[in-house]
PDB file of C-alpha atoms in Angstrom:
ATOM      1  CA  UNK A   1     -10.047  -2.780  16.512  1.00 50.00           C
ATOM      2  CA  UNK A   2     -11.435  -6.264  15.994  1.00 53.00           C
ATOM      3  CA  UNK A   3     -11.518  -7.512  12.081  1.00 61.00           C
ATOM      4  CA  UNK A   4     -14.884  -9.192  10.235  1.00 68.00           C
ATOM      5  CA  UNK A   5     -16.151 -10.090   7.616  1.00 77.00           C
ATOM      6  CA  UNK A   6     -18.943  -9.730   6.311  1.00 85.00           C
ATOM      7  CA  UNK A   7     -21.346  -6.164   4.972  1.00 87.00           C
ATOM      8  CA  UNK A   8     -20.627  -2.688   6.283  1.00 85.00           C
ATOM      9  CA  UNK A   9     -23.599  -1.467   8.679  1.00 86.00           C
ATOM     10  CA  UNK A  10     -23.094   1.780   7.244  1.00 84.00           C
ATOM     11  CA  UNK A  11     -22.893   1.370   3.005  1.00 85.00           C
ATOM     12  CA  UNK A  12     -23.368  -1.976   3.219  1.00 84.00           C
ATOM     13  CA  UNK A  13     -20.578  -2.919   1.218  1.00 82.00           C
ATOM     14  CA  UNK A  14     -19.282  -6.317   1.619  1.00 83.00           C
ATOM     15  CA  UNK A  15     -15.337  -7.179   2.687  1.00 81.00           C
ATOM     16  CA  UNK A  16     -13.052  -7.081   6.115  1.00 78.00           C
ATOM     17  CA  UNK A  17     -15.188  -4.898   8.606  1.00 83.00           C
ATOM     18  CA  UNK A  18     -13.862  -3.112  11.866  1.00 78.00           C
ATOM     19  CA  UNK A  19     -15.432  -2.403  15.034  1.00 78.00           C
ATOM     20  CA  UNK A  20     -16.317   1.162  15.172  1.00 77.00           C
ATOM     21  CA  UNK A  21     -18.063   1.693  18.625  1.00 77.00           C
ATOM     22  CA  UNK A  22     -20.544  -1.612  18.208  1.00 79.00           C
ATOM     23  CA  UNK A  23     -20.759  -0.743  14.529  1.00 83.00           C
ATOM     24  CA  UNK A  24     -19.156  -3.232  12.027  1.00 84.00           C
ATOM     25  CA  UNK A  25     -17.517  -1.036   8.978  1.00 83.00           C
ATOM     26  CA  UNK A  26     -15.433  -1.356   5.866  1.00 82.00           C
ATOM     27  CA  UNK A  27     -12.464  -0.211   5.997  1.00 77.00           C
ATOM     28  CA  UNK A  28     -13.418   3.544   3.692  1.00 77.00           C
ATOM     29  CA  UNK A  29     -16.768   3.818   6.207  1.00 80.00           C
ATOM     30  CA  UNK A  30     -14.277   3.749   9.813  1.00 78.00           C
ATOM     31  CA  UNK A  31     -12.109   5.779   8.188  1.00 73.00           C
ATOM     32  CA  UNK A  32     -14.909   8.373   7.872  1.00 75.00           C
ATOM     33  CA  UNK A  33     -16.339   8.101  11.260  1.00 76.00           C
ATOM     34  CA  UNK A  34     -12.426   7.958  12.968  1.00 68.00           C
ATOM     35  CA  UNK A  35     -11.954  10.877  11.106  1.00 64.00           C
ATOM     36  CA  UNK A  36     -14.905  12.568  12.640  1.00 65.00           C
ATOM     37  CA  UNK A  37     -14.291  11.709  15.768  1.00 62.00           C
ATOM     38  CA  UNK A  38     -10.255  12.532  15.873  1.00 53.00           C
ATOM     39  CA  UNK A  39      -9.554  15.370  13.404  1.00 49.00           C
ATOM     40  CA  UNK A  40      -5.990  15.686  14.532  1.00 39.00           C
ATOM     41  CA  UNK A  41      -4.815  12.081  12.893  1.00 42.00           C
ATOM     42  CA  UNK A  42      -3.604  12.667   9.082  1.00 49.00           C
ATOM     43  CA  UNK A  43      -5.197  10.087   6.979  1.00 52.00           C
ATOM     44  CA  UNK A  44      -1.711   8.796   5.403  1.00 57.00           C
ATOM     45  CA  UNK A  45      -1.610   7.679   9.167  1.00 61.00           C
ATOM     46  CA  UNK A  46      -4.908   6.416   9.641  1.00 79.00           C
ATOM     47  CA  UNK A  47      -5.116   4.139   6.584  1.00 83.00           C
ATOM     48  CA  UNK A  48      -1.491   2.989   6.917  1.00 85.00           C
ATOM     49  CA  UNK A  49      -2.558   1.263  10.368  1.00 85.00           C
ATOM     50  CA  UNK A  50      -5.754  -0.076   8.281  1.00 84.00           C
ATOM     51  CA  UNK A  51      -3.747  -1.530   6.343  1.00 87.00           C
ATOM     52  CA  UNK A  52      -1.118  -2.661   9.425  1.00 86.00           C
ATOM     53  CA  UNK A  53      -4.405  -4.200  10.534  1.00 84.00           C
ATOM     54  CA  UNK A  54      -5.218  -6.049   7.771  1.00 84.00           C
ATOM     55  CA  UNK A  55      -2.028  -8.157   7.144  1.00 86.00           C
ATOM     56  CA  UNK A  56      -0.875  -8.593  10.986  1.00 82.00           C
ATOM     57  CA  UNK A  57      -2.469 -11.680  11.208  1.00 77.00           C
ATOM     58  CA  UNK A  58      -1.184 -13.210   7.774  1.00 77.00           C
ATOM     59  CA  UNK A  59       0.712 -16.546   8.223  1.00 79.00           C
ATOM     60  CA  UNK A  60       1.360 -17.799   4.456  1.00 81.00           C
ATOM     61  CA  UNK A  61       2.533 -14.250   3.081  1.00 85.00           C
ATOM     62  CA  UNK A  62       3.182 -11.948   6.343  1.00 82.00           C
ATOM     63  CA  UNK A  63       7.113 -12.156   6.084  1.00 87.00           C
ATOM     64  CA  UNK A  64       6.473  -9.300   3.319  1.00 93.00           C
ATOM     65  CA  UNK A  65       2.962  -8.539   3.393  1.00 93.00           C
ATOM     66  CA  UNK A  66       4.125  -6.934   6.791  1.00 92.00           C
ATOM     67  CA  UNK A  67       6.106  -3.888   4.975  1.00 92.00           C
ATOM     68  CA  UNK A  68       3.124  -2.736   3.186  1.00 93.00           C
ATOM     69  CA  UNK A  69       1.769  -0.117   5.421  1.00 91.00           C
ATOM     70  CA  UNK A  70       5.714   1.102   6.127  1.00 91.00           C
ATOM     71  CA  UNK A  71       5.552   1.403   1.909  1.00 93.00           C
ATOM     72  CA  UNK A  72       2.616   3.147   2.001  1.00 93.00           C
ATOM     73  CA  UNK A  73       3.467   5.608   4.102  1.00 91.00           C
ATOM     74  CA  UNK A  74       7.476   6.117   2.151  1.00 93.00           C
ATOM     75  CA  UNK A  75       4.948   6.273  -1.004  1.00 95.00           C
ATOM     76  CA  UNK A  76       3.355   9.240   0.265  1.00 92.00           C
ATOM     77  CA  UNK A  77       6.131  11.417   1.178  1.00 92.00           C
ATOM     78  CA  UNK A  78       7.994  10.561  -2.068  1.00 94.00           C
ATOM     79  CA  UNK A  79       4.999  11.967  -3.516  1.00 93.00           C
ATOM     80  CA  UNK A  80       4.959  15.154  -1.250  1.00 90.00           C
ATOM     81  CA  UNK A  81       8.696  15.752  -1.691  1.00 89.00           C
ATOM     82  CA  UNK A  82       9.500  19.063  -3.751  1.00 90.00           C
ATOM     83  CA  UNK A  83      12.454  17.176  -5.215  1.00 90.00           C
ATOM     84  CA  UNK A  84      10.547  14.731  -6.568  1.00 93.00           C
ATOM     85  CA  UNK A  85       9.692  15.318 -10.484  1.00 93.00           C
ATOM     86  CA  UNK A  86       6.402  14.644 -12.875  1.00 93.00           C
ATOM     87  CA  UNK A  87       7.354  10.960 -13.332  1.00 92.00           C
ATOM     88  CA  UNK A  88       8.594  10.156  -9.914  1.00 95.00           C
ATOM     89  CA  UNK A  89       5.178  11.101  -8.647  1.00 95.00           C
ATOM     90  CA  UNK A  90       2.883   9.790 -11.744  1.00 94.00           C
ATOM     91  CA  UNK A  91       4.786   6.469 -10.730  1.00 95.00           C
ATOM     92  CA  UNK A  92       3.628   7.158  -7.117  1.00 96.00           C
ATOM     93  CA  UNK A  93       0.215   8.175  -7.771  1.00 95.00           C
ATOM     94  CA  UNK A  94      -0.606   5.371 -10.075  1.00 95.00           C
ATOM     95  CA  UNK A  95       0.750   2.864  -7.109  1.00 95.00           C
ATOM     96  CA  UNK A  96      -1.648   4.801  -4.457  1.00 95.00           C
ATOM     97  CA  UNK A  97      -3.960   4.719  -6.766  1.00 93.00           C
ATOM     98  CA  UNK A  98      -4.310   1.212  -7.259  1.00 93.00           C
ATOM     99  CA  UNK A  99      -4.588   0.945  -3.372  1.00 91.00           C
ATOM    100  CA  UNK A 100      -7.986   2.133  -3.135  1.00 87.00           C
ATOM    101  CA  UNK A 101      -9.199   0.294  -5.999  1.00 86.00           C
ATOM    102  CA  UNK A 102     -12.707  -0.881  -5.368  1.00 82.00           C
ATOM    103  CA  UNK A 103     -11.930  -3.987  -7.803  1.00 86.00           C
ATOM    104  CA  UNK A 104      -8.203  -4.995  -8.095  1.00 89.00           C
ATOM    105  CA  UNK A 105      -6.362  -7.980  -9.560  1.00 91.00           C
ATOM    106  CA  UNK A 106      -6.249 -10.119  -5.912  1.00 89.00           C
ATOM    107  CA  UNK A 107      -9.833  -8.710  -3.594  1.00 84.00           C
ATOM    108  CA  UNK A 108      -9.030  -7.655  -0.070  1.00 81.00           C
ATOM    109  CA  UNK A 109     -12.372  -9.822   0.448  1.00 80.00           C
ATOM    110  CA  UNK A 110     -10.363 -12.750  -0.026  1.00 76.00           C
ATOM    111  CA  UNK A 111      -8.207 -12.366   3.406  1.00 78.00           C
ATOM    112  CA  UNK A 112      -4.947 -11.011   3.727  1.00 80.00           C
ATOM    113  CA  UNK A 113      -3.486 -12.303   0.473  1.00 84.00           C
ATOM    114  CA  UNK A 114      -5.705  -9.803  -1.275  1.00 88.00           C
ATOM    115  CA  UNK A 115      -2.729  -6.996  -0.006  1.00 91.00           C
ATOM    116  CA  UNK A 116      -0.303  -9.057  -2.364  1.00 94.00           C
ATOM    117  CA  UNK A 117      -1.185  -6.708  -5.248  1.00 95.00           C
ATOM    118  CA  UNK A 118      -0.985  -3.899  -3.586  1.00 95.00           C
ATOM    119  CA  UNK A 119       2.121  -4.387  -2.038  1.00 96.00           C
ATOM    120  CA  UNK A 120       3.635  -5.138  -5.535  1.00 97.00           C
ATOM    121  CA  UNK A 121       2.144  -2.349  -6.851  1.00 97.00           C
ATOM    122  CA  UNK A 122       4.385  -0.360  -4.203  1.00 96.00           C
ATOM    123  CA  UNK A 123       7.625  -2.020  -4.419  1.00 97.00           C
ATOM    124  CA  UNK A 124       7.345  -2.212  -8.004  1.00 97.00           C
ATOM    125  CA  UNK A 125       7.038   1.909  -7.792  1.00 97.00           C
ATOM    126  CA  UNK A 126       9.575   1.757  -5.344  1.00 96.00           C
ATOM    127  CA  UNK A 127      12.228  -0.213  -7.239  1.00 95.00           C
ATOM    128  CA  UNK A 128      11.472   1.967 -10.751  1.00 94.00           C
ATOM    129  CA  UNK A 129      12.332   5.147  -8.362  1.00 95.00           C
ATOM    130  CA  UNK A 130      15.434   3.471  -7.067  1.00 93.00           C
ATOM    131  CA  UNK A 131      16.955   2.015  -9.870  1.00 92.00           C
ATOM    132  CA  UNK A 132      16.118   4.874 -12.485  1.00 90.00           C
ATOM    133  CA  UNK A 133      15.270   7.915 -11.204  1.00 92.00           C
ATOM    134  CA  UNK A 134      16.577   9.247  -7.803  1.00 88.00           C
ATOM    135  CA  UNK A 135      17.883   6.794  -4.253  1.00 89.00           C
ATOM    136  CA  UNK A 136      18.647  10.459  -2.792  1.00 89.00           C
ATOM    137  CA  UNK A 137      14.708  10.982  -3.058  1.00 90.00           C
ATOM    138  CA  UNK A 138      13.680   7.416  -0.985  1.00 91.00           C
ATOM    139  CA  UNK A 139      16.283   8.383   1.792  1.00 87.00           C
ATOM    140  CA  UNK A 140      14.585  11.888   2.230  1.00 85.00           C
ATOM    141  CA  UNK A 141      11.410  10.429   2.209  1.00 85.00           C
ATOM    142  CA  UNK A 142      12.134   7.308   4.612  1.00 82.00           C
ATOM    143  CA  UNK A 143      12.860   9.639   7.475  1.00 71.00           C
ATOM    144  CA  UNK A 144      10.026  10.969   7.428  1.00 66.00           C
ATOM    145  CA  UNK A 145       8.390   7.644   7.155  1.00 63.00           C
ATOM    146  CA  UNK A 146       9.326   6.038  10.757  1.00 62.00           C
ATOM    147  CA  UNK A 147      10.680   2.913   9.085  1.00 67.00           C
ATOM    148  CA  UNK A 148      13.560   1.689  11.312  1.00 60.00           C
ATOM    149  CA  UNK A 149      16.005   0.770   8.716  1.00 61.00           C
ATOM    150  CA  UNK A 150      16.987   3.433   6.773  1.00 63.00           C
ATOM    151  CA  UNK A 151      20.557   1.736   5.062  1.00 68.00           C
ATOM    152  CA  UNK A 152      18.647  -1.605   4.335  1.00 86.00           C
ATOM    153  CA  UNK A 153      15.933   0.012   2.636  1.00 89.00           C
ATOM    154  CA  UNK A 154      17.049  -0.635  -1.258  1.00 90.00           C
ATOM    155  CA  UNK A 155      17.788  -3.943  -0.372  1.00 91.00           C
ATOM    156  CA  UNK A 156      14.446  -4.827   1.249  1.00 92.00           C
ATOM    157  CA  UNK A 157      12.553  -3.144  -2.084  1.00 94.00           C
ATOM    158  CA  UNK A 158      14.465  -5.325  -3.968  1.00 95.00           C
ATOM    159  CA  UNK A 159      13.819  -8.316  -2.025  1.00 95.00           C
ATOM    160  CA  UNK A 160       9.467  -7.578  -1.167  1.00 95.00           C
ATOM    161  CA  UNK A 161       9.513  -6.673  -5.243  1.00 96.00           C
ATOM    162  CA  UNK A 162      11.201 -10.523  -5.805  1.00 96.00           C
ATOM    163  CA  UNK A 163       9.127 -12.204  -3.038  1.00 95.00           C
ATOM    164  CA  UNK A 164       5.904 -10.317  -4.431  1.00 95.00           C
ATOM    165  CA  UNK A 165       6.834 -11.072  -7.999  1.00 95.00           C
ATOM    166  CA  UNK A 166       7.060 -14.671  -7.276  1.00 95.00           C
ATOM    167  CA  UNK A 167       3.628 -15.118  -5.350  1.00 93.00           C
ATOM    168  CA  UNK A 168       1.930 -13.204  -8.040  1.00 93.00           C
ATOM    169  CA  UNK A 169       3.409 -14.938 -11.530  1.00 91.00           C
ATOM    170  CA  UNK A 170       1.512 -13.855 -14.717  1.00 91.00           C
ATOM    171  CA  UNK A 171      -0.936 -11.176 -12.395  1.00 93.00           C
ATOM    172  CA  UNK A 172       2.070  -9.065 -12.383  1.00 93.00           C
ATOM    173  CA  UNK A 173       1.611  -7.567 -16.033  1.00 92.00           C
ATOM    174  CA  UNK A 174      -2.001  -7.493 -15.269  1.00 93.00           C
ATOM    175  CA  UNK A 175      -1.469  -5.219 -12.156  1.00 94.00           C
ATOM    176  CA  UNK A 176       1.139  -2.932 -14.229  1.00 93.00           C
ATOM    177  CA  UNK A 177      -1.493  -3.250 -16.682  1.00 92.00           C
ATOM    178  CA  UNK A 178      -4.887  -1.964 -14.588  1.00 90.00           C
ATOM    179  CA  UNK A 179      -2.348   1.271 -13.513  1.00 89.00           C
ATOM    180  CA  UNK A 180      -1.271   2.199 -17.252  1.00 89.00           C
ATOM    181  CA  UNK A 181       2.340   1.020 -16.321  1.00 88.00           C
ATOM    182  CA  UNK A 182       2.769  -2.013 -18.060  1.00 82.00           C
ATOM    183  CA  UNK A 183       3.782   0.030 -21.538  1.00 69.00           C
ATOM    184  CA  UNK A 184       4.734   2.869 -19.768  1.00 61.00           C
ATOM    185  CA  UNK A 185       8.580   3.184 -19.836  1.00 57.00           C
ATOM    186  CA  UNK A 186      10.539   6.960 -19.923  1.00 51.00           C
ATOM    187  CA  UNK A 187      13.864   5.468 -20.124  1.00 51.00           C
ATOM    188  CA  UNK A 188      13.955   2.671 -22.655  1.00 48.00           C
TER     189      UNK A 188
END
């Protein structure tokens, strides 16, 4: 899978394109057609290696930007975990959500750094569900993730939330902000 840029052959949208059997598509357009053509691949799968595509050549932000599909993927079965509550998954659902924003604070047009948002968006989830509502939940749910390390796990939330934080300055509250999270607080 070979990255572009430029406009979808198929909606002709305009952003990072993929090479889709001599056909260049955005990333929602080869999701389709590899869905068509291999019905057996769950599509938490397929668009976490979408996104593992889209920041593995990131120089400037890939120390972190790299844990972003691995997040993805923990944010999904938090969300599919029967232990997990209302809040634990409106948290989660808000951060997915903002994944698949058309029009988001940083644009994935812009490169790589456009995934900076989202992958604040996710630790920021991540660290809420950690430090206030359930750690018991995120070790459940990293199993089933594949991430490697399951004991540093709070620590590296802690530290892509930081790192994240940092790039992103003031566009934090805006990000919180575009999700409804920015006022949103159960436990204060």
């Amino acid at each position: 899978m070979v990255k572009y840029h430029g406009y979808c052959e198929s909606c002709d949208k305009k952003g990072h394109l993929f090479d889709f059997q001599n056909k260049f598509l955005c990333k929602d357009c080869f999701y389709i057609e590899d869905l068509k053509r291999n019905k057996n691949i769950t599509r938490n799968k397929e668009y976490s290696e979408l996104l593992r595509e889209s920041v593995k050549d990131c120089n400037e932000y890939g120390e972190i930007l790299k844990y972003l599909p691995d997040f993805y993927v923990l944010l999904c079965n938090i969300a599919s975990n029967k232990k997990s509550d209302w809040y634990t998954k409106m948290l989660v659902n808000s951060a997915l959500a903002y994944l698949v924003l058309e029009k988001d604070i940083l644009p994935e047009k812009d490169g790589p750094k456009g995934y900076l948002d989202d992958l604040f968006i996710c630790a920021y989830v991540l660290k809420e569900i950690r430090d206030k509502i359930s750690t018991e939940i995120i070790s459940e749910s990293i199993e089933k993730s594949g991430m490697e390390s399951k004991e540093k796990i709070f620590d590296l939330i802690y530290y892509v939330f930081s790192k994240s934080s940092e790039h992103l300055e003031e566009k934090t509250g805006e990000i919180l902000s575009l999700v409804g999270l920015s006022k949103f607080n159960l436990f204060d």
